[in-house]
PDB file of C-alpha atoms and ligand atoms in Angstrom:
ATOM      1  CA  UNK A 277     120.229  93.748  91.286  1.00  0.00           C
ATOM      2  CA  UNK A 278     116.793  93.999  89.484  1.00  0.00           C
ATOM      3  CA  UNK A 279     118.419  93.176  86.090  1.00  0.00           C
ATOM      4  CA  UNK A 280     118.744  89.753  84.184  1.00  0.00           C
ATOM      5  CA  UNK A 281     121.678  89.144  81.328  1.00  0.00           C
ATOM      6  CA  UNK A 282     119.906  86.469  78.840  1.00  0.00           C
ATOM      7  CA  UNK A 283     122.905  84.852  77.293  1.00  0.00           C
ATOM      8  CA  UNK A 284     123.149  81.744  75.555  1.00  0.00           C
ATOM      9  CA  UNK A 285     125.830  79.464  74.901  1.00  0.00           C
ATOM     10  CA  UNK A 286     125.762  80.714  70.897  1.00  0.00           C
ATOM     11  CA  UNK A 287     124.379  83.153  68.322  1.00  0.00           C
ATOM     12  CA  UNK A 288     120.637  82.065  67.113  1.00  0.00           C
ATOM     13  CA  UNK A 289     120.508  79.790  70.349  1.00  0.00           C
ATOM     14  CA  UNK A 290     117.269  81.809  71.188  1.00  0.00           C
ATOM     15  CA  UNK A 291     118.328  84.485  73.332  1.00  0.00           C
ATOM     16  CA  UNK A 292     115.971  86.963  71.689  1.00  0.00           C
ATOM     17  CA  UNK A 293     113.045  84.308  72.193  1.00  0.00           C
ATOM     18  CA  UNK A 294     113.593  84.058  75.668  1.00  0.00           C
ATOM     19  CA  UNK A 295     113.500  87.956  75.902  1.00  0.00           C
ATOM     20  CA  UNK A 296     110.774  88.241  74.548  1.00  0.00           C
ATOM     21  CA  UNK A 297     108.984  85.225  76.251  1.00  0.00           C
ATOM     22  CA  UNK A 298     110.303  87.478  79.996  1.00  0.00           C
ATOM     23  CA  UNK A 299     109.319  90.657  78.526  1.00  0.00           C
ATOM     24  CA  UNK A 300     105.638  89.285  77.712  1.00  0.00           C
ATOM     25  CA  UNK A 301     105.131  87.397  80.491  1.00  0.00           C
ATOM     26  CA  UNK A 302     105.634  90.413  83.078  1.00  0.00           C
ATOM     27  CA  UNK A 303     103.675  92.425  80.714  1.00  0.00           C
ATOM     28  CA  UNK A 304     100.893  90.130  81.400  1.00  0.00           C
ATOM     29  CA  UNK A 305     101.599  89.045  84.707  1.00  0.00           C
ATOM     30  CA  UNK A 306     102.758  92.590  86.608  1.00  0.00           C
ATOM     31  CA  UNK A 307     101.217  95.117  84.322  1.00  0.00           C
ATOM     32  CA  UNK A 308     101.534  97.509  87.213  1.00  0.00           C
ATOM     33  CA  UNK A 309     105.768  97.011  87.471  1.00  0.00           C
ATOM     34  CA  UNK A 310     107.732  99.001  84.978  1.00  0.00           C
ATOM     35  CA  UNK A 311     110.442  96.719  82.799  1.00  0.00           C
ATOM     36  CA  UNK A 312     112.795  98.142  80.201  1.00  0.00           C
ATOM     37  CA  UNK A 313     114.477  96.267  77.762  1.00  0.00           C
ATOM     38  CA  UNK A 314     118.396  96.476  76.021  1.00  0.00           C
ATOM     39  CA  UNK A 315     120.432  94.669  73.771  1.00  0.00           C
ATOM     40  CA  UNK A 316     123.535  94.990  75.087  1.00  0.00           C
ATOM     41  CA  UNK A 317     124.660  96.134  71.611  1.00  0.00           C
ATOM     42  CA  UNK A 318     123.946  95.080  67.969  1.00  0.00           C
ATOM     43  CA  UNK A 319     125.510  94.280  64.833  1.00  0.00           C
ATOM     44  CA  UNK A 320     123.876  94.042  61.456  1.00  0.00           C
ATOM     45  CA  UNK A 321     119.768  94.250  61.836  1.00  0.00           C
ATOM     46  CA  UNK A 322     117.661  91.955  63.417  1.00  0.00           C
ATOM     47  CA  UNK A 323     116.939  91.937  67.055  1.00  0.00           C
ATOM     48  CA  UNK A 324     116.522  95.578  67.656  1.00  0.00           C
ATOM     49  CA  UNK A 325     113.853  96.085  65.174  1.00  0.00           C
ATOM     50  CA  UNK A 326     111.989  92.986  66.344  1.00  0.00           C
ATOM     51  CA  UNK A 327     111.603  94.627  69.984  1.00  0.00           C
ATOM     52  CA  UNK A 328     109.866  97.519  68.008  1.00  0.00           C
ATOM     53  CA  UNK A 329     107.520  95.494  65.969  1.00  0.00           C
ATOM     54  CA  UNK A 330     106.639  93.428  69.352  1.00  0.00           C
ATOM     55  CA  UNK A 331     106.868  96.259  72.260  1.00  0.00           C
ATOM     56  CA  UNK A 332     106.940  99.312  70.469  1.00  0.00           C
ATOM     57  CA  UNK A 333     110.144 100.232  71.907  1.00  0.00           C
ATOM     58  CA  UNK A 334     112.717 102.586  69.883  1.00  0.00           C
ATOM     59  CA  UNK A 335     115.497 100.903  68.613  1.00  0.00           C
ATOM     60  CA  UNK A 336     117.734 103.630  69.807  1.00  0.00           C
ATOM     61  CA  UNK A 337     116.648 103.135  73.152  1.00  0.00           C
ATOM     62  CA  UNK A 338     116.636  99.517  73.128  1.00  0.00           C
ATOM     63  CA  UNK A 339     120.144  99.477  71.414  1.00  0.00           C
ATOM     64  CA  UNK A 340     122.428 101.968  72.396  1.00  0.00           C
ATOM     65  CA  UNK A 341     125.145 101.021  70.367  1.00  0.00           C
ATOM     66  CA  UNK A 342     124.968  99.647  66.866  1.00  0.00           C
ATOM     67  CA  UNK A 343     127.191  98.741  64.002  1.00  0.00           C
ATOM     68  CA  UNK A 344     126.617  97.977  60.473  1.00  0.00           C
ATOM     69  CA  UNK A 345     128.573  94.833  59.900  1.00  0.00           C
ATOM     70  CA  UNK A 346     126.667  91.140  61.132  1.00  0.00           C
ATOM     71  CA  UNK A 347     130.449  90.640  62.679  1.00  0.00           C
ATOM     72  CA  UNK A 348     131.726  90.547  66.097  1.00  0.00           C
ATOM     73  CA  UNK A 349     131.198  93.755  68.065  1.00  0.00           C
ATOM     74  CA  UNK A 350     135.279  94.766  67.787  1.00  0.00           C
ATOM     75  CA  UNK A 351     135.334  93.640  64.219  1.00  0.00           C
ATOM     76  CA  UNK A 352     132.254  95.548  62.885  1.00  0.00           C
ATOM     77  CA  UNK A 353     133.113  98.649  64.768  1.00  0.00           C
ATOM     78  CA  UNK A 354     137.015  98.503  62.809  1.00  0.00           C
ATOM     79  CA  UNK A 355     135.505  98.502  59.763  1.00  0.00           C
ATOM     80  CA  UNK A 356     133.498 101.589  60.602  1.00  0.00           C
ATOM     81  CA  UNK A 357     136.447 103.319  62.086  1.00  0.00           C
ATOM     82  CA  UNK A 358     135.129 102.922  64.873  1.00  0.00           C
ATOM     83  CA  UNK A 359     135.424 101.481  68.737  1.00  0.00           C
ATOM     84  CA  UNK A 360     133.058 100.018  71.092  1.00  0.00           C
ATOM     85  CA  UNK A 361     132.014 102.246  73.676  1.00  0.00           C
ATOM     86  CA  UNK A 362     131.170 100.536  76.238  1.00  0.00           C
ATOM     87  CA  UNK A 363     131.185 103.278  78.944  1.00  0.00           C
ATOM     88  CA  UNK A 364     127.906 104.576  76.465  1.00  0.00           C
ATOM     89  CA  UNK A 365     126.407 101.215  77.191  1.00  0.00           C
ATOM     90  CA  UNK A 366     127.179 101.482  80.908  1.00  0.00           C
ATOM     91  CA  UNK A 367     125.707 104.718  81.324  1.00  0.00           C
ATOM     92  CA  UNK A 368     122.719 103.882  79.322  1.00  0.00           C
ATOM     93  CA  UNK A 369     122.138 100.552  81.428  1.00  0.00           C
ATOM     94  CA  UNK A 370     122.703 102.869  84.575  1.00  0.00           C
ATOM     95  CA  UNK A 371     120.231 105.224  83.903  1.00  0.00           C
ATOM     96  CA  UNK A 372     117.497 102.049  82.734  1.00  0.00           C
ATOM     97  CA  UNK A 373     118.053 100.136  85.892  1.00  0.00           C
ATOM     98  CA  UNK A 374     117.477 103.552  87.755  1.00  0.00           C
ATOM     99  CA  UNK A 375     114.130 103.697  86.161  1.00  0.00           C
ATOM    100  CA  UNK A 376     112.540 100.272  85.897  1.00  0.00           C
ATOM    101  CA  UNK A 377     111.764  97.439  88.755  1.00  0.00           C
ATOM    102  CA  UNK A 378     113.446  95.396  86.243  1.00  0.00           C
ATOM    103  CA  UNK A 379     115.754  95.509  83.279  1.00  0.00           C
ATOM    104  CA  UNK A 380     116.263  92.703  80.799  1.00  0.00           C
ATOM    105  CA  UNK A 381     119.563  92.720  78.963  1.00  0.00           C
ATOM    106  CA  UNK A 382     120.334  90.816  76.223  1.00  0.00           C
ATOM    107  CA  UNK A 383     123.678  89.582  75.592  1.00  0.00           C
ATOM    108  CA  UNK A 384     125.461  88.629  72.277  1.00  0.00           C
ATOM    109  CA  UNK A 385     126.660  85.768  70.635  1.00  0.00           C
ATOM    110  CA  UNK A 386     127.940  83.155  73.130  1.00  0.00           C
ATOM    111  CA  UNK A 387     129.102  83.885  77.066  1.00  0.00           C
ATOM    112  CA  UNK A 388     132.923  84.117  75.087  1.00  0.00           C
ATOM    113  CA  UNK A 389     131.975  86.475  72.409  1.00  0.00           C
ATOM    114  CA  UNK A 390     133.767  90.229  72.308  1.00  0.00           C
ATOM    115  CA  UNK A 391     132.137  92.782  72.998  1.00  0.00           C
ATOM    116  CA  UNK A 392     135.557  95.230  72.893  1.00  0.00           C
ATOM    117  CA  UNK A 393     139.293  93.714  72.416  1.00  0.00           C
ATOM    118  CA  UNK A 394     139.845  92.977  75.944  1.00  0.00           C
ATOM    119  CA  UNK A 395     135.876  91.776  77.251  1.00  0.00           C
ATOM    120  CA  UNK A 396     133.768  88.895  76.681  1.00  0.00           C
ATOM    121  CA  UNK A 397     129.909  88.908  77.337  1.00  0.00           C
ATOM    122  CA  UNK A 398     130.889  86.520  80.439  1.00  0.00           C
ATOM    123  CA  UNK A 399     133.570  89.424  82.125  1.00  0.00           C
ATOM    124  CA  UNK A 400     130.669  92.264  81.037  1.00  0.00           C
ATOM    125  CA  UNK A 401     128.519  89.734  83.452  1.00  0.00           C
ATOM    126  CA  UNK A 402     130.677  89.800  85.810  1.00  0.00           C
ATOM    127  CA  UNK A 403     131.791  93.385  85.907  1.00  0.00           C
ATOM    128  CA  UNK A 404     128.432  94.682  85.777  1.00  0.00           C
ATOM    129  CA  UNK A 405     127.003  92.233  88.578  1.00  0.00           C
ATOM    130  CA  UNK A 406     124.407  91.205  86.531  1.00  0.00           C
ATOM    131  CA  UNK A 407     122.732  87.970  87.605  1.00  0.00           C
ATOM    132  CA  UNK A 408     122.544  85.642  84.352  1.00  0.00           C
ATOM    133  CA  UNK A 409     120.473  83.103  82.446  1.00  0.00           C
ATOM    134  CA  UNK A 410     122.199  80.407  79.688  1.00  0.00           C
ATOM    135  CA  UNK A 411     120.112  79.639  76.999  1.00  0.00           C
ATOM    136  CA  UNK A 412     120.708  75.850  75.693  1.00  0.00           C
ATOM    137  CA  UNK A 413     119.587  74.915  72.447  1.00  0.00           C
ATOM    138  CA  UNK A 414     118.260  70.976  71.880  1.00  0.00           C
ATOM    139  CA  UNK A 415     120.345  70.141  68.930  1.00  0.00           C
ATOM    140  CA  UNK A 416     123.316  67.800  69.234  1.00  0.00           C
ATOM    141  CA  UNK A 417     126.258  69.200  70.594  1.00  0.00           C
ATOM    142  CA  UNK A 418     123.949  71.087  73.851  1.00  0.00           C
ATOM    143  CA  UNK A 419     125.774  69.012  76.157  1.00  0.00           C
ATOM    144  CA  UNK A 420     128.696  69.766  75.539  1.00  0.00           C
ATOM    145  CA  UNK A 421     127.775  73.660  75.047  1.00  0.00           C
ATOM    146  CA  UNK A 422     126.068  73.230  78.026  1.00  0.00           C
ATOM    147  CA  UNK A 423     129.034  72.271  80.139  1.00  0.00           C
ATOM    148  CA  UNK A 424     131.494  74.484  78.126  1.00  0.00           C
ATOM    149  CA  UNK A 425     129.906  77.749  78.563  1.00  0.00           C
ATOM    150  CA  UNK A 426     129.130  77.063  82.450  1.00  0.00           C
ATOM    151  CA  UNK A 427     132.983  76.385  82.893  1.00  0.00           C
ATOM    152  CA  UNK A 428     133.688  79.916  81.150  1.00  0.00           C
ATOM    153  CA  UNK A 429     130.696  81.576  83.286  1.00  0.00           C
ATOM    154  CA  UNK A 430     132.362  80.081  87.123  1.00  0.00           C
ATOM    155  CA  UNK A 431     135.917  80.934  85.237  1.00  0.00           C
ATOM    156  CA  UNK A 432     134.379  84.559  85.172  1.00  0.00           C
ATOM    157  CA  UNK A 433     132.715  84.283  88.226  1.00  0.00           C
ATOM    158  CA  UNK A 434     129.266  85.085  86.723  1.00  0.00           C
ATOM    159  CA  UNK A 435     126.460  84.725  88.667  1.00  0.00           C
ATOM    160  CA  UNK A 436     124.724  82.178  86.433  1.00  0.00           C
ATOM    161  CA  UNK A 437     121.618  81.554  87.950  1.00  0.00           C
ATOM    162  CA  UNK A 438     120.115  78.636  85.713  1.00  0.00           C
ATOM    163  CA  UNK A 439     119.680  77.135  82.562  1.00  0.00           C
ATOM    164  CA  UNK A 440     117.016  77.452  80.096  1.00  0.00           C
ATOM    165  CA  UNK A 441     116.363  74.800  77.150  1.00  0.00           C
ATOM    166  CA  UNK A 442     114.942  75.703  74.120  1.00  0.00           C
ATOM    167  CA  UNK A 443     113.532  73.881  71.189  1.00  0.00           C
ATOM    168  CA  UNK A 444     114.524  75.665  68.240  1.00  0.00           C
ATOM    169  CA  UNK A 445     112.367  73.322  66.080  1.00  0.00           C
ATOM    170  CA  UNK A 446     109.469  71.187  66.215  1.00  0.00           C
ATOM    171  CA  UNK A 447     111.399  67.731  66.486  1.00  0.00           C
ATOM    172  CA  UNK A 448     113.219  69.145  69.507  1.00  0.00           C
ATOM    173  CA  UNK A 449     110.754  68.843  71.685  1.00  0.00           C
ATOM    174  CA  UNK A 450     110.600  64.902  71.037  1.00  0.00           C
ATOM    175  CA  UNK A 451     113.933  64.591  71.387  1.00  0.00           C
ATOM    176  CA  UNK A 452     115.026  66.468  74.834  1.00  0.00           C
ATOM    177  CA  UNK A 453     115.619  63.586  76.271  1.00  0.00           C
ATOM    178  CA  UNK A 454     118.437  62.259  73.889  1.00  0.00           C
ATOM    179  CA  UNK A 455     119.998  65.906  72.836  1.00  0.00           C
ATOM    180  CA  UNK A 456     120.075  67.474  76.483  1.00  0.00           C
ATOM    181  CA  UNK A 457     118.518  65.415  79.193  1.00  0.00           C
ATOM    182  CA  UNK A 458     117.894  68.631  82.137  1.00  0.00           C
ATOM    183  CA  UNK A 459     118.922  65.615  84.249  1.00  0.00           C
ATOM    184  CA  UNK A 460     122.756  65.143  83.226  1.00  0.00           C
ATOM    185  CA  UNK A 461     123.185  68.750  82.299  1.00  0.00           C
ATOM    186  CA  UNK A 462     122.177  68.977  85.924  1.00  0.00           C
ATOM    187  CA  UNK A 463     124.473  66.622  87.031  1.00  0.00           C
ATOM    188  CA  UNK A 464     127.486  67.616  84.898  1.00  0.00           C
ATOM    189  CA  UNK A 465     127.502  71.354  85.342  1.00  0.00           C
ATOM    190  CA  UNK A 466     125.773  71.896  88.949  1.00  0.00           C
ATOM    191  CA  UNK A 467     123.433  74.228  87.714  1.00  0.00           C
ATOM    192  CA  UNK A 468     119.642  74.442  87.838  1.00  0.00           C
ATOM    193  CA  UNK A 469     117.866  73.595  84.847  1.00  0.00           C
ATOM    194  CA  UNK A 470     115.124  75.924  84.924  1.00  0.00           C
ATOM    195  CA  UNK A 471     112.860  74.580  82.202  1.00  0.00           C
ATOM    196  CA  UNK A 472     112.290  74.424  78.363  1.00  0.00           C
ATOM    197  CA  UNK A 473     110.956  76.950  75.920  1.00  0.00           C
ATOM    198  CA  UNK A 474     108.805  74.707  73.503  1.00  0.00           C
ATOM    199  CA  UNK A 475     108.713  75.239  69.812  1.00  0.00           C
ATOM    200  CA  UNK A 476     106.616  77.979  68.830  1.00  0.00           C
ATOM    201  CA  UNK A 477     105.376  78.236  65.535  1.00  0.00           C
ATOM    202  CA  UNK A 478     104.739  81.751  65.975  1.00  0.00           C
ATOM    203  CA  UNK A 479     107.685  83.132  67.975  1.00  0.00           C
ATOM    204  CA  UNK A 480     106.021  86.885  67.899  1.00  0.00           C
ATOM    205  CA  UNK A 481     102.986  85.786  69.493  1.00  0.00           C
ATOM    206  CA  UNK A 482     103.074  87.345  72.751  1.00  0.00           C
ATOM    207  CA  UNK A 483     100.303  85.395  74.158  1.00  0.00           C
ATOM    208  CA  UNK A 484     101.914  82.215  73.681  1.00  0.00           C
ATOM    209  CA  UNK A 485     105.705  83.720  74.890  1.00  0.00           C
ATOM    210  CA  UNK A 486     103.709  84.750  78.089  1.00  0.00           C
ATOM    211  CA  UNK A 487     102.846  81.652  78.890  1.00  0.00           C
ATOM    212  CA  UNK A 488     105.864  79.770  77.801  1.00  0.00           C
ATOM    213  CA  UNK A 489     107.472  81.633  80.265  1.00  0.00           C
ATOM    214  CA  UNK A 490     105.211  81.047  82.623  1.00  0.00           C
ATOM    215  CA  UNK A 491     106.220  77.506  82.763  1.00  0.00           C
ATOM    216  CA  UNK A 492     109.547  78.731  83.255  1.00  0.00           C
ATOM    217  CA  UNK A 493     111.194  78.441  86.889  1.00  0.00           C
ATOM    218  CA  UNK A 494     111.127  81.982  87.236  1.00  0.00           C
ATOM    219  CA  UNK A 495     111.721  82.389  91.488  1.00  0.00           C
ATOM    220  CA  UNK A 496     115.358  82.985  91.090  1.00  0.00           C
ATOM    221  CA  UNK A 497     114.893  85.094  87.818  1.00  0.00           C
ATOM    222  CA  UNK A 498     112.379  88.004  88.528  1.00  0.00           C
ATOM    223  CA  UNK A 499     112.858  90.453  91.026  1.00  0.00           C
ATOM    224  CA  UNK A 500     110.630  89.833  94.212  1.00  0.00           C
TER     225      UNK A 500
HETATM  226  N1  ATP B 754     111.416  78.196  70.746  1.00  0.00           N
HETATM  227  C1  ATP B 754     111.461  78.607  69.478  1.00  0.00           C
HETATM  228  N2  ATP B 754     110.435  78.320  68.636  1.00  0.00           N
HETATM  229  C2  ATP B 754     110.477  78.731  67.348  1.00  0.00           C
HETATM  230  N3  ATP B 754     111.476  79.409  66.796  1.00  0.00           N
HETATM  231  C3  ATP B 754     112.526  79.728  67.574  1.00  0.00           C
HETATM  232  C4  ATP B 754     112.573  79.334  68.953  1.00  0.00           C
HETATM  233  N4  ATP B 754     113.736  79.775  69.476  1.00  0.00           N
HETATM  234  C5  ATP B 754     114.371  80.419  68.493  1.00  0.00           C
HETATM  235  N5  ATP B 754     113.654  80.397  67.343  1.00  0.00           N
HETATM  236  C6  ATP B 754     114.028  81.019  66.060  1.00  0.00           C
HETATM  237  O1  ATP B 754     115.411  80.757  65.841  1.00  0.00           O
HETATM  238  C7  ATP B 754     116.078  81.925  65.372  1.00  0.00           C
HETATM  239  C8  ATP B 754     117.182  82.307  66.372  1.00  0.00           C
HETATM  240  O2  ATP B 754     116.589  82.632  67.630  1.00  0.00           O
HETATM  241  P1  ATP B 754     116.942  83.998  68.367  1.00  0.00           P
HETATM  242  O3  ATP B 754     116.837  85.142  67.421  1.00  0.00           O
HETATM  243  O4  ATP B 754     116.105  84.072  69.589  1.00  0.00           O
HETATM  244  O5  ATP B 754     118.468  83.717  68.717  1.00  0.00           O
HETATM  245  P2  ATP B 754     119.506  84.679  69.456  1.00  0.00           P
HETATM  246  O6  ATP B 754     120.285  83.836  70.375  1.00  0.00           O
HETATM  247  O7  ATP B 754     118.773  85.843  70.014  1.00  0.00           O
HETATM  248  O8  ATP B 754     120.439  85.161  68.247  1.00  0.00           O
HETATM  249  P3  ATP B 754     121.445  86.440  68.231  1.00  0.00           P
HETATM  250  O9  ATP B 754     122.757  85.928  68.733  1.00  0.00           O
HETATM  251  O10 ATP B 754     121.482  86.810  66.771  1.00  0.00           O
HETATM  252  O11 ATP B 754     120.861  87.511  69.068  1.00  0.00           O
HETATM  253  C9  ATP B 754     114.996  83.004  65.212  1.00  0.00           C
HETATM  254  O12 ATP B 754     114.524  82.989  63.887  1.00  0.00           O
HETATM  255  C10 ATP B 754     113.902  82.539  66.152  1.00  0.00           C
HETATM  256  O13 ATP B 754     112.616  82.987  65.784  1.00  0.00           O
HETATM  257 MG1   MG B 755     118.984  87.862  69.583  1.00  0.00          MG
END
């Protein structure tokens, strides 16, 4: 499968970082292999319109389906009357993976959020075979997190692949190895930890997301 969920164990865990740090990487690094790029679905504004101010890409395209309310994807589409579609999202991530060497997808919320009544992001994972990453952020409370959202991703029988760390300020960095030493998250959920994203002062600069991700275990990531 030549598609990656980015998922993290939370909302504003740095999902869209990661992304971004992928999608500008590949850019750099395999400017001759075609990548596309979705947000599984969005509510309120943010993410969307960020992939057009870094990549140029149309919101529509990047975000098939999007409600108004910064809510839960169930709960924003009741107040609009509406419900989530998510055979719209299927078909739309059908026709991207048909066209790209590689489609990034990012997820919502945490691997338990809703994304309709009966689905979480970590069932979606499942059901749509999509190989996954789990974005850890150093605060207190990653461990924990950590192990949490690994238990929900083997309860759903997602294929998690690894973890990535990020440092969602600059004091993180310093402090890795008391808020989520790679070493016991290792040992406690049995699953790679495949580097840290640093603290970027200027998350849109694609130069520095490149190479961030470049010192990112990327082998069981990216599509050979
Ligand atoms: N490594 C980093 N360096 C600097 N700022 C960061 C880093 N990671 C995340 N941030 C900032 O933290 C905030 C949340 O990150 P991000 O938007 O990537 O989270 P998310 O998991 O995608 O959230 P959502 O669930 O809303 O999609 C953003 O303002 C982002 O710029
Ligand atoms: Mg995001």
């Amino acid at each position: 499968m030549n598609a990656l969920l980015i998922a993290g164990t939370d909302t504003d865990t740095g999902k869209t970082v990661l992304t971004s740090a992928l999608m500008a990487y590949w850019r750099t690094f395999q400017p001759d292999r075609s990548l596309g790029l979705m947000k599984l679905m969005q509510t309120g504004t943010g993410d969307r319109e960020l992939y057009a101010e870094l990549f140029g890409l149309s919101p529509d395209i990047t975000t098939p389906l999007h409600f108004q309310a910064p809510l839960a994807p169930p709960i924003a589409a009741q107040q609009e009357g509406r419900q989530v579609d998510l055979e719209r999202v299927w078909t739309h991530f059908e026709q991207m993976h048909q066209r790209y060497d590689w489609v990034l997808v990012e997820a919502l919320g945490g691997l338990g959020s809703p994304v309709d009544g009966q689905t979480t992001v970590a069932d979606l994972a499942w059901d749509w075979h999509l190989p996954t990453v789990l974005v850890v952020p150093v605060r207190l409370g990653a461990i924990a997190q950590a192990v949490a959202n690994v238990a929900l991703a083997r309860q759903a029988k997602v294929n998690l692949r690894g973890i990535v760390l990020n440092c969602l300020s600059p004091e993180a960095e310093a402090a890795i190895a008391h808020l989520a030493p790679p070493k016991l998250i290792r040992s406690l959920t049995q699953m790679p930890v495949l580097g840290t994203l640093p603290y970027l002062e200027n998350p849109k600069d694609l130069e520095k997301l490149a190479h961030a991700a470049a010192h990112l275990q990327l082998e069981s990531l990216i599509p050979v």
